[in-house]
Structures are given as structure tokens and as C-alpha cells.
XYZ file of C-alpha atoms in Angstrom:
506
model
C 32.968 64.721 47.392
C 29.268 65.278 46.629
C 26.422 64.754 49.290
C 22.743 63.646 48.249
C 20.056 61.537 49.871
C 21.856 61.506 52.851
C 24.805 60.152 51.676
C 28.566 61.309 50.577
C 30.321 59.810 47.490
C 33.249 60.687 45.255
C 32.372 61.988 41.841
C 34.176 62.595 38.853
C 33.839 66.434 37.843
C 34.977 69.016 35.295
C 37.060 71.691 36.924
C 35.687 70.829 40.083
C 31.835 71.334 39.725
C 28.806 69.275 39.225
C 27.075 69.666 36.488
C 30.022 71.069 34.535
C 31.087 74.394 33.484
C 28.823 76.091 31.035
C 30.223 76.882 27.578
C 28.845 79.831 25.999
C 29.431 80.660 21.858
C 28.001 82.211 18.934
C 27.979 80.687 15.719
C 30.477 80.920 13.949
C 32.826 81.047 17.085
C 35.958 78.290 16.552
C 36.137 76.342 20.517
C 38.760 74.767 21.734
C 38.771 73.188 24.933
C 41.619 71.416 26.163
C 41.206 67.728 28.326
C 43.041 67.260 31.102
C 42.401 63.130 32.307
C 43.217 63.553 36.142
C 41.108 60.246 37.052
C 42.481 56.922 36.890
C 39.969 55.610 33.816
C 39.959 56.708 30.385
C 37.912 59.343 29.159
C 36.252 61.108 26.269
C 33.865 63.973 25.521
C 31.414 64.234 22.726
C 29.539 67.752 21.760
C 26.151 66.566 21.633
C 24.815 67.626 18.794
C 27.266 69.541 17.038
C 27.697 69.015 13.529
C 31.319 68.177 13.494
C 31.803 69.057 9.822
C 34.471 67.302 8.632
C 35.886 67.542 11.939
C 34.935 63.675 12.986
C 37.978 63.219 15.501
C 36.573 66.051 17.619
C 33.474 64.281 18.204
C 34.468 62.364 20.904
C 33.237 59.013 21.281
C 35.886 56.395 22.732
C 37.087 53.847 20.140
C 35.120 55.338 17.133
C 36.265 58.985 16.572
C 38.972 58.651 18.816
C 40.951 56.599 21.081
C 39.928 57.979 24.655
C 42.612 60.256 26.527
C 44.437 57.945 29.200
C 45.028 58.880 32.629
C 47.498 61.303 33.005
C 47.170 62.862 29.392
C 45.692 65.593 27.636
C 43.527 66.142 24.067
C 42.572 69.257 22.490
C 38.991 69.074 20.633
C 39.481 72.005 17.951
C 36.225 72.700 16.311
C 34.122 75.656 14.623
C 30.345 76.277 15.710
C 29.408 75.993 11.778
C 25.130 76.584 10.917
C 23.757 75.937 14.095
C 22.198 77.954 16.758
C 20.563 77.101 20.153
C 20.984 74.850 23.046
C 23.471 71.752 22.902
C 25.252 69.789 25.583
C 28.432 68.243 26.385
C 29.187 65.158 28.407
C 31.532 61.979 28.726
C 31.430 59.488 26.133
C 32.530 56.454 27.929
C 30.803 53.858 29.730
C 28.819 55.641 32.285
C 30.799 58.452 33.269
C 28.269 61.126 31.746
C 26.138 60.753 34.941
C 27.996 63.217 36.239
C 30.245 64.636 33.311
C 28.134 66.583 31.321
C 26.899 70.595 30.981
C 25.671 73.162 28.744
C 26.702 74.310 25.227
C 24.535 77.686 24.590
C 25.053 78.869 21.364
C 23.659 82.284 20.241
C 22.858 83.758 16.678
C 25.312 85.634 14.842
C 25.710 88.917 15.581
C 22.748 91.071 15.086
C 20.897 88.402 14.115
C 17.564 87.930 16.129
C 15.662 85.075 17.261
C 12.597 84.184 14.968
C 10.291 84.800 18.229
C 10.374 87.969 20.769
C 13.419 88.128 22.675
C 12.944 86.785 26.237
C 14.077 88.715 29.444
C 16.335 86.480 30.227
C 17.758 83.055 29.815
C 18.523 80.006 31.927
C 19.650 75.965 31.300
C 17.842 73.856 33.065
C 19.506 70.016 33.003
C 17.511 67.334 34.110
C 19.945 64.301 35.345
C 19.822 61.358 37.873
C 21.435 60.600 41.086
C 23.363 57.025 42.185
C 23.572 56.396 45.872
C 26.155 53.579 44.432
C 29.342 54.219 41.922
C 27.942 54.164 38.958
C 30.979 52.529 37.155
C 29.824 49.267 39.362
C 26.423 49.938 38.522
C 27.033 49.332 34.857
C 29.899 46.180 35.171
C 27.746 44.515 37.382
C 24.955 45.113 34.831
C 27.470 43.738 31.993
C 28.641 40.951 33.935
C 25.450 39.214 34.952
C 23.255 40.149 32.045
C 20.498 41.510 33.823
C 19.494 45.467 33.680
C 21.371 47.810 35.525
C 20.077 49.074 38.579
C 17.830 52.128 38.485
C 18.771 55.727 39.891
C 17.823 57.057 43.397
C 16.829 60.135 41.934
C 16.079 63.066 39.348
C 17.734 66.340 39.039
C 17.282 69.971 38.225
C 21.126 71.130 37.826
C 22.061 68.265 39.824
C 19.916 68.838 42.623
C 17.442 66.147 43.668
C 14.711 68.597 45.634
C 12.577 67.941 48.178
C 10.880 64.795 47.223
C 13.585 62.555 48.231
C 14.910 62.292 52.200
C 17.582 64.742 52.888
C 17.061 66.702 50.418
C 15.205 69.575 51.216
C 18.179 72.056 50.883
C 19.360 70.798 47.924
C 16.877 72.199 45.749
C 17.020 74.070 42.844
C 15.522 77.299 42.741
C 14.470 79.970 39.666
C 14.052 83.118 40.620
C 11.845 85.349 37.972
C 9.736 88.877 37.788
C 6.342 89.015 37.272
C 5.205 89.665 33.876
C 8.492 88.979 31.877
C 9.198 85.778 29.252
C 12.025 83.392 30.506
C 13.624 81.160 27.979
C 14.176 77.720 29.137
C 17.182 76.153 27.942
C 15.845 72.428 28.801
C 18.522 69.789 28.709
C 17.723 66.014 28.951
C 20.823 64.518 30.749
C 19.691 61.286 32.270
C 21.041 58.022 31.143
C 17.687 56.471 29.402
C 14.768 58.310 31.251
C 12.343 60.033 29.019
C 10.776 62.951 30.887
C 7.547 64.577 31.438
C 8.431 68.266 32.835
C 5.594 70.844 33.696
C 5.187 74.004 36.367
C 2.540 74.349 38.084
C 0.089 76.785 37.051
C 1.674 78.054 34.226
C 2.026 76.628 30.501
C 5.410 76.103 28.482
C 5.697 77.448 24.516
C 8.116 75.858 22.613
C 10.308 76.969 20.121
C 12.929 75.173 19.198
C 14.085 71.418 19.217
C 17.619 69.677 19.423
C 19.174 73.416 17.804
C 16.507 73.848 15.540
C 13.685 76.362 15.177
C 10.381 75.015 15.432
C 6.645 76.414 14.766
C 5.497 77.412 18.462
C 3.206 75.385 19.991
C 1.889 75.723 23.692
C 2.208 72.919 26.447
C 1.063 72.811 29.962
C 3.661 69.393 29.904
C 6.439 68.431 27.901
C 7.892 65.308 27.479
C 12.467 64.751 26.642
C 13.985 62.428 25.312
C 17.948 61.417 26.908
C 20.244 63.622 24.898
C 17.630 65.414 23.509
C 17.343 69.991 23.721
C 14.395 71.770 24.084
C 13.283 75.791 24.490
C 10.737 76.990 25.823
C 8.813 80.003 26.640
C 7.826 80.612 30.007
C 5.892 84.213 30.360
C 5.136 84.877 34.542
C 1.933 85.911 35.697
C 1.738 89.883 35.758
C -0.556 88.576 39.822
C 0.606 85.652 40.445
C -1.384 84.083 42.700
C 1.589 82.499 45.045
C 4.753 83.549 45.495
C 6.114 80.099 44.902
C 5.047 77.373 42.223
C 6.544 73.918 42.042
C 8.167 72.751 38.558
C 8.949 68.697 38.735
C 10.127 65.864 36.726
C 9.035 62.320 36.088
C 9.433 59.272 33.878
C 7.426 58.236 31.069
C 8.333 54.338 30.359
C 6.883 50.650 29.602
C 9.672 49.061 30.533
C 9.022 45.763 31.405
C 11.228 45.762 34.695
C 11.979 48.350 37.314
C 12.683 51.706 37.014
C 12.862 55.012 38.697
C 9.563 55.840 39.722
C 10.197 58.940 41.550
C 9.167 62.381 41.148
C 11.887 65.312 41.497
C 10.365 68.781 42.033
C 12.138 72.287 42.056
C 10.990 75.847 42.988
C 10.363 78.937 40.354
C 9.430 81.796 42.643
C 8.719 85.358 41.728
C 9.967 87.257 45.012
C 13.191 87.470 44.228
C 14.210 89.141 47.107
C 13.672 86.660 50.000
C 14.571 83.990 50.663
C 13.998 80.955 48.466
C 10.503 79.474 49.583
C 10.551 75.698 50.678
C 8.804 73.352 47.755
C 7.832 71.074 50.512
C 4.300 72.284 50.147
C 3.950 73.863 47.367
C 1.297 71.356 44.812
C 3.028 69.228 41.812
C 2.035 69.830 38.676
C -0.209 67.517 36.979
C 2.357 65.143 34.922
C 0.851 62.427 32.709
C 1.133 58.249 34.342
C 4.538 56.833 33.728
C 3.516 54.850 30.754
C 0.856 57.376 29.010
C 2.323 56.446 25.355
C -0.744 58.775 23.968
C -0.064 62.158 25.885
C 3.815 61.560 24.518
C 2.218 61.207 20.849
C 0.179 64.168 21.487
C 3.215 66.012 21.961
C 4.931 64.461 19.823
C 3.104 65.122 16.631
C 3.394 69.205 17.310
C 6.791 69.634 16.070
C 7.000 71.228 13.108
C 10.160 73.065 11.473
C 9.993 76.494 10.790
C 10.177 75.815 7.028
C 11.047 79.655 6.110
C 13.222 81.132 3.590
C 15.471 82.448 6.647
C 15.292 78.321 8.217
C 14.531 76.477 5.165
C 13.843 72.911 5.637
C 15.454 70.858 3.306
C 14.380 67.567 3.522
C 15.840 65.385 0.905
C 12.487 64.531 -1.574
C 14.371 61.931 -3.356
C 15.406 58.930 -1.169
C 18.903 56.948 -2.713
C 19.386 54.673 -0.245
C 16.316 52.671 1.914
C 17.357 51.092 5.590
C 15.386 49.374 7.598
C 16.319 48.921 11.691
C 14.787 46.935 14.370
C 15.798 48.326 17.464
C 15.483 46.770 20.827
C 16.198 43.942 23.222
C 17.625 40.463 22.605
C 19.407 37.939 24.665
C 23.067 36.675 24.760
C 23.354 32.411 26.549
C 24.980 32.852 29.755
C 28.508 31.595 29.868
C 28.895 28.231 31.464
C 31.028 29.218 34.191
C 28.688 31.731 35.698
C 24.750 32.171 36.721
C 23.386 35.088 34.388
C 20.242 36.943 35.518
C 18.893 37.935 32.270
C 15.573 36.394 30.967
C 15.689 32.803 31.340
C 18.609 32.609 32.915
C 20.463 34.711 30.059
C 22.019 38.286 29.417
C 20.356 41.050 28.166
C 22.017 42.320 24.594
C 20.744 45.349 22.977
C 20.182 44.985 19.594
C 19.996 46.926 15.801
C 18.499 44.303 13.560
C 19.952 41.231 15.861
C 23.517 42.823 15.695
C 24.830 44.000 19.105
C 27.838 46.206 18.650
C 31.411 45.015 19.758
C 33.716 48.094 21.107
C 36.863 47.886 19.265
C 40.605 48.260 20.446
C 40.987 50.672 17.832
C 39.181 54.235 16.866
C 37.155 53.352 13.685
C 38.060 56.737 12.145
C 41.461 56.026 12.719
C 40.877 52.687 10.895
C 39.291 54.144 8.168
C 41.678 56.967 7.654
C 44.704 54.594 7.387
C 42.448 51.950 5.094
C 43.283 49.253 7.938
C 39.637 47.620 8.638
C 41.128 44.279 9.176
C 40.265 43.355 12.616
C 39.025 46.393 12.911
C 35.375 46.814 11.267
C 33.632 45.105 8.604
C 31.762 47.017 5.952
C 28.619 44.201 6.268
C 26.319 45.923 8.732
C 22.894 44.259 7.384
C 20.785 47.016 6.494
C 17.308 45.097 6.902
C 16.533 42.826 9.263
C 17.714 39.259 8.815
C 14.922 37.651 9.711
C 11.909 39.595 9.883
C 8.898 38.850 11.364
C 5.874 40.021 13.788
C 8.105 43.196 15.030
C 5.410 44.203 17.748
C 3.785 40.734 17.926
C 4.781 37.359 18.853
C 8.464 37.449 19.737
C 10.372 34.438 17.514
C 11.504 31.347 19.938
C 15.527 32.334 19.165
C 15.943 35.649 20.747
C 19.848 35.380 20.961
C 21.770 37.985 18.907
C 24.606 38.208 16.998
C 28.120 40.377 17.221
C 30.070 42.004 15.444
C 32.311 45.764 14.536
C 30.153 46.474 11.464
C 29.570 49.655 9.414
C 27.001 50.451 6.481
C 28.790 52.157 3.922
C 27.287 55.216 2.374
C 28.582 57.678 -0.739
C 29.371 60.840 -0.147
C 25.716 63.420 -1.145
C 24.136 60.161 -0.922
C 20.083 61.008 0.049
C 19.031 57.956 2.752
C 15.554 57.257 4.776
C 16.159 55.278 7.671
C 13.347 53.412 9.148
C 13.874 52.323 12.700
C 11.027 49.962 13.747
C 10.654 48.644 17.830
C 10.647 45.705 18.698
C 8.239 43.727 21.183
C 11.089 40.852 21.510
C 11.985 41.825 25.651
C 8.482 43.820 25.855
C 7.606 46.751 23.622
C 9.594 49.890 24.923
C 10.294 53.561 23.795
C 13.667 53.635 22.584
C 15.517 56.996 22.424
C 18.697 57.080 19.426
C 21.340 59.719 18.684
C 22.693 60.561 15.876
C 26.488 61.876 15.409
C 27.739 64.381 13.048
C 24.498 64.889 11.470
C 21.031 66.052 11.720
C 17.550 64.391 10.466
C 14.496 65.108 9.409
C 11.482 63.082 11.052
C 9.400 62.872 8.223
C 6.645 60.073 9.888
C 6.026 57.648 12.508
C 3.513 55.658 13.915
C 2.644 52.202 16.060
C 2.676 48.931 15.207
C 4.554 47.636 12.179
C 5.715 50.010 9.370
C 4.108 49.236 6.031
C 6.687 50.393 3.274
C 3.716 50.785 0.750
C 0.900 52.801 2.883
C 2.958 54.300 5.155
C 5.222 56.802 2.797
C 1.990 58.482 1.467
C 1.619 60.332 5.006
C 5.200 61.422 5.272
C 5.561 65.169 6.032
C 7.789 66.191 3.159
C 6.637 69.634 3.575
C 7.602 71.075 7.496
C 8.944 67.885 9.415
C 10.695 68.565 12.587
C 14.620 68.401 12.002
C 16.358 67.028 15.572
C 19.354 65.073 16.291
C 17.822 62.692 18.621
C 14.348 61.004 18.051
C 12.307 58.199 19.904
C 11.103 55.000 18.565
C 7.761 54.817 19.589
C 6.661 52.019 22.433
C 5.483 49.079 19.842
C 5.841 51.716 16.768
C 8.337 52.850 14.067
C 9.691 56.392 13.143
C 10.907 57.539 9.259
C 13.838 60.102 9.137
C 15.850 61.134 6.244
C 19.082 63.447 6.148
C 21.823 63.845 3.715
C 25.323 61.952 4.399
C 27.299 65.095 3.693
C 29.673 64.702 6.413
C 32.520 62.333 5.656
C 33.518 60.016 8.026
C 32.053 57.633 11.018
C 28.489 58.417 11.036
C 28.129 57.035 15.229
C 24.147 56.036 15.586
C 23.416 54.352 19.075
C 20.813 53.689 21.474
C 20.116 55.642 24.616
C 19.230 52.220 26.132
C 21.525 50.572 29.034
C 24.602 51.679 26.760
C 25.009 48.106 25.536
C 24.441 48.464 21.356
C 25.522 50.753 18.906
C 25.618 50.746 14.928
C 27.552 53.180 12.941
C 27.143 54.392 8.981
């Protein structure tokens, strides 16, 4: 039982906390971490981010790695931290039950090997989640049964604490304690369900060095903005006089969604007198955050990250490009069924789309399929890998917006080099539109807005430093360019951040 806002619900929690226990490893380190499914719903867990080198079934997404653990049972993940260093997460991988399943996966350099920046005083993970006043579970089957989007959270989190911006929640507030004149690492974690961020502290600016596990070329912020499932780390050096013993950090949205959303502002405390007690951020001034929908202070940010591009942290983006896919991403419809009122657009449902195919769940783990050659009502190996039927992607939405179904994959050779283009669409309103990848990272070698022009747009890719991650944003009304190398056999699991409704796998 877990009070917020004034109210008490029942949560579902990892050994008994909320957020989850922090896992702590160095690369190199084997983990394995043993499920116990003491709920009455299936469950899985995925490692966000990790590699998963030829380890697919420990990945953990229900019905495509694996089949998810039933109640009463157990599963073992079993997998080896293998080239990959910083700050990862972990969390459910089934319908919604990562709102409150999730934590921390810190993972340090090998021994007595140093960061590629000065080594901070100390370090702390900071996740940045959402609160339901209702059970989420009902949130998202009424949201699947009547087509329309699912309704919006009560509030944002730092750790899982909602701060004093919303009623009641004054003691529930999370507070970091620092020194003056030390450097903090930030271990930033983006947890929500599809809430990009803006994050800032007052008075003080933000320098970040690394991105989804990766190294980056520091750059310094007074705002950031996160992507769901995405990592960050930052820099934070205190003032040697600070001014106030207390500044305010706080969260916020950055969206053009076309219907509502969480428009509320969670705030937190980082004082520097450690030694009383923790000062009320009642009072204390927000930082400035950028509007909700300021799509040009996210680009701003966005076009800083750079790779490290050293001979310690090479980047090796592939140069030669085998394979050329093209996505639309974004919002169709589904007709209502003629037995019940649907409160999508027109009297529809909303479908999520990647180009007009909205993903059907099947009874069966897709690895398991593939491993034991049975794809017959399983998968089909006919995911189209440009759009159907193209047209004005950010413009004029066509008069048929209804999509189609289906359990398909895109085949790929193993080594095989491939650029995939994923361009939004303006079909339901032109929205950002986060997307993870499984089992591999990417390099983001361009982006822009508007359409993407396969014969101008190529000549301004960054081939040189571009910012490897393992989540990445399609722009509101724009396109983004990554490349990586499909040297991972297995399900390749590529989704959408949005309303958990579509998914296409490689």
C-alpha cells in the first residue's frame, strides 16, 4: 500500500519497495536475478538497454523473447554486462506494469579503468516517473477497449515522490543533500510511460557526459530535455557560496499532443546543509523550464550530442549502408466494432502505427518461434519496409486513416550494415515520438523536420562523431537517420514509447 495525493492504493513492487531495488555491476560482471511472480498477472522484465549479446531470451519482453512468468512461477534472467558502461534501467515489460516496476542498473568501468571526465564526489540516480490516482491496469484496458487515449497521470516523480506541487504532498518530497564546492554525478533516468521531460535546478547549470551508456563530448545545459526509456549523466558542480541553502530542481513535459496530457510541474529539493533538516520546496523559485511544446529549445539540445569518437570510445558508425528502411511512425485509426460506441476520432479507435502496420501480440514468444523454425501462425517474415502508400507525411493527412494488422518481422543477415529512417507522421496531429531499440545500439547520424528527402538529406549526415543511444525521438513533424550493425542474432524488438499500442520487430 502506497499513499500519494492524498490517496492510498495497492501497487505492485519488487521486494517490497517503490521504485525498485537498485542493481549495481561492473562490466564485465555476469547478473543473475531470479523472478519470483507473486501477483496474480503475468509478468516480465526487460534490461533496458543492455546489449543482450546473443542472450535474446534474457531480454525480457512478454511474447517476443519470452513467454512472461505466470503467477505463481519463477524465471532466472542469466546474462553478462558485455562492452557497456554507465547508467541503464530495469522495469516490467508487460502492459503497463512498469509504472511502478522499474529501478536502476548502474554499471561502472572495469577495474581501474577511469571515467573519460574528472571523477565526481559522489554519485546518485535520479528516476523521473508518474503517479496514477487510478489502477493503472484499468487505465490502459479502458484505453484499449474504447479506442480513445488513455487517461493522463496525476503526477511526476523524483524516485517516486511527487513533491510539493501537488496537494498532499509536501512530505513526500525528494530531497539531495550535497557539499558546497564538490561535482555530483547525476544518474538521470527517464521512467515515465510517454512523457518527454525538461529537467533543470535552479541556479545552477547541468554538464553532460554521457547518453543511453555511452560517452558523449561534454556540453553544458542550464535545462535538459529525456526522452521515456532514455539515460542521461550529468555534472552538477555546487556553488563553493551558495547563495541559499535550498534550490528547487523540477520536472515538466515537453509535448504537441493533440489531446490532454499531464500538464503539471513536479519539483524536488537539492540543499547544501546537510545537517538539518531537509528545507521545505514550498517556496523555494522553479527553475526556468522551456513551454510544454517548445519543439526548438528540444532541437537545441538535441543537436549537442556528440560521441566521444576516441581511440579509447571509438565510434564506429557503419559508412557503408546494405540495407535502406524507411518508417512512418505515428497515429492511425482502427472502425469501431459494431456492437460498441468507440471514442477515438470520429467515432473510431486510436491504433498506433509503423508504416500503417499496428502490431498484433502473439500467443507465442517470437524467439521461441524462430528457434524451433515454427512461424506458422506465429509471425510472418513480410513486415513492409517502406511505406505502402506514401504521401504528404507532415501535410495533408490521406482520407483512409485506418491501419492494418498483423505479427510481422523484417528479416535481416547476420553483419548486415542497415540505415533506418523513421519519418513522423501528421496523420492524428504531428507529435514527438520516442522508440527503443532492443539488443542493440544506434548511431543517430541526422535528423530534421518536415519530410526526409533521400537525395539532399544524406549529404549532412554526421558520419564522423554522431551520438550512439539506444533510444531516440522522432522529431514533432520531422524524421531522424540511425544506422547500427545487426550483429546480434535473434528478435531485434523496436517499439514505440507511445500509449503501448504498436510495435515492429527486425
Amino acid at each position: 500500500s502506497v499513499t500519494r495525493l492524498c490517496g492510498t492504493k495497492s501497487i505492485p513492487t519488487v521486494n517490497g519497495q517503490f521504485p525498485g531495488p537498485r542493481l549495481d555491476a561492473r562490466e564485465g560482471d555476469r547478473l543473475v536475478v531470479t523472478v519470483h511472480n507473486h501477483m496474480s498477472r503475468n509478468v516480465s522484465f526487460h534490461w533496458h538497454g543492455l546489449r543482450q549479446l546473443r542472450n535474446g531470451w534474457a531480454d525480457g519482453p512478454a511474447y517476443i523473447t519470452q513467454c512472461p512468468v505466470q503467477p505463481g512461477q519463477s524465471y532466472v534472467y542469466d546474462f553478462t554486462v558485455a562492452g557497456q558502461r554507465g547508467t541503464l534501467w530495469w522495469h516490467a515489460h508487460l502492459s503497463w506494469l512498469r509504472v511502478h516496476l522499474y529501478g536502476p542498473l548502474l554499471i561502472l568501468p572495469g577495474l581501474g579503468v577511469p571515467y573519460p571526465f574528472a571523477a565526481p564526489y559522489k554519485e546518485v540516480p535520479i528516476m523521473f516517473g508518474e503517479w496514477f490516482k487510478a489502477d493503472t491496469e484499468s487505465v490502459i484496458s479502458q484505453a484499449l477497449q474504447t479506442g480513445a487515449g488513455p487517461n493522463v497521470s496525476d503526477a511526476y516523480t523524483f524516485n517516486g515522490l511527487p513533491g510539493p506541487t501537488y496537494n498532499c504532498s509536501s512530505k513526500d518530497t525528494y530531497t539531495l543533500k550535497v557539499q558546497p564546492g564538490r561535482m555530483y554525478m547525476l544518474r538521470l533516468i527517464n521512467s515515465a510511460l510517454n512523457d518527454e521531460l525538461f529537467f533543470g535546478i535552479a541556479n545552477h547549470t547541468l554538464t553532460v557526459v554521457e547518453a543511453d551508456a555511452n560517452y558523449v563530448k561534454p556540453f553544458t545545459v542550464s535545462t535538459l530535455v529525456i526522452s521515456p526509456g532514455q539515460t542521461m549523466n550529468v555534472l552538477l558542480t555546487t556553488s563553493a557560496n551558495p547563495s541559499s541553502q535550498a534550490f528547487a530542481m523540477a520536472i515538466a513535459p515537453y509535448t504537441n499532443t493533440q489531446g490532454t496530457f499531464d500538464n503539471t510541474t513536479a519539483a524536488a529539493v537539492l540543499q547544501y546543509d546537510a545537517t538539518t533538516a531537509p528545507s521545505s520546496a514550498q517556496n523555494l523559485p522553479l527553475p526556468a523550464l522551456p513551454r510544454y511544446n517548445d519543439t526548438n529549445a528540444v532541437a537545441r539540445f538535441t543537436s549537442n550530442f556528440r560521441s566521444l569518437a576516441s581511440a579509447q570510445y571509438p565510434a564506429r558508425v557503419p559508412r557503408a549502408v546494405d540495407r535502406h528502411v524507411l518508417f512512418t511512425v505515428g497515429l492511425g485509426t482502427d472502425p469501431c466494432p459494431s456492437n460498441q460506441t468507440c471514442q477515438g476520432p470520429n467515432g473510431t479507435k486510436f491504433a498506433a502505427s509503423i508504416n500503417n502496420n499496428s502490431f498484433v501480440r502473439p500467443r507465442s514468444a517470437l524467439l521461441e518461434a524462430h528457434y524451433q523454425r515454427r512461424y506458422a501462425g506465429v509471425l510472418m517474415a513480410n513486415f513492409p519496409t517502406t511505406p505502402p502508400h506514401p504521401f504528404n507525411y507532415t501535410g495533408t493527412p490521406p482520407n483512409n486513416t485506418f491501419v492494418a494488422h498483423g505479427t510481422r518481422v523484417v528479416p535481416l543477415k547476420f553483419n548486415t550494415s542497415v540505415e533506418l529512417v523513421m519519418q513522423g507522421t501528421a496523420i492524428q496531429g504531428a507529435e514527438s515520438h520516442p522508440l527503443h531499440m532492443h539488443g542493440f545500439n544506434f548511431f543517430v547520424v541526422g535528423q530534421g523536420f518536415g519530410n526526409y528527402d533521400p537525395i539532399n538529406d544524406p549529404a549532412k549526415y554526421n558520419l564522423v562523431d554522431p551520438v550512439e543511444r539506444n533510444t531516440v525521438s522522432v522529431p514533432t513533424a520531422g524524421w531522424v537517420a540511425v544506422r547500427f550493425l545487426a550483429d546480434n542474432p535473434g528478435n531485434l524488438y523496436r517499439h514505440l514509447l507511445v500509449c503501448g499500442l504498436c510495435t515492429a520487430t527486425l
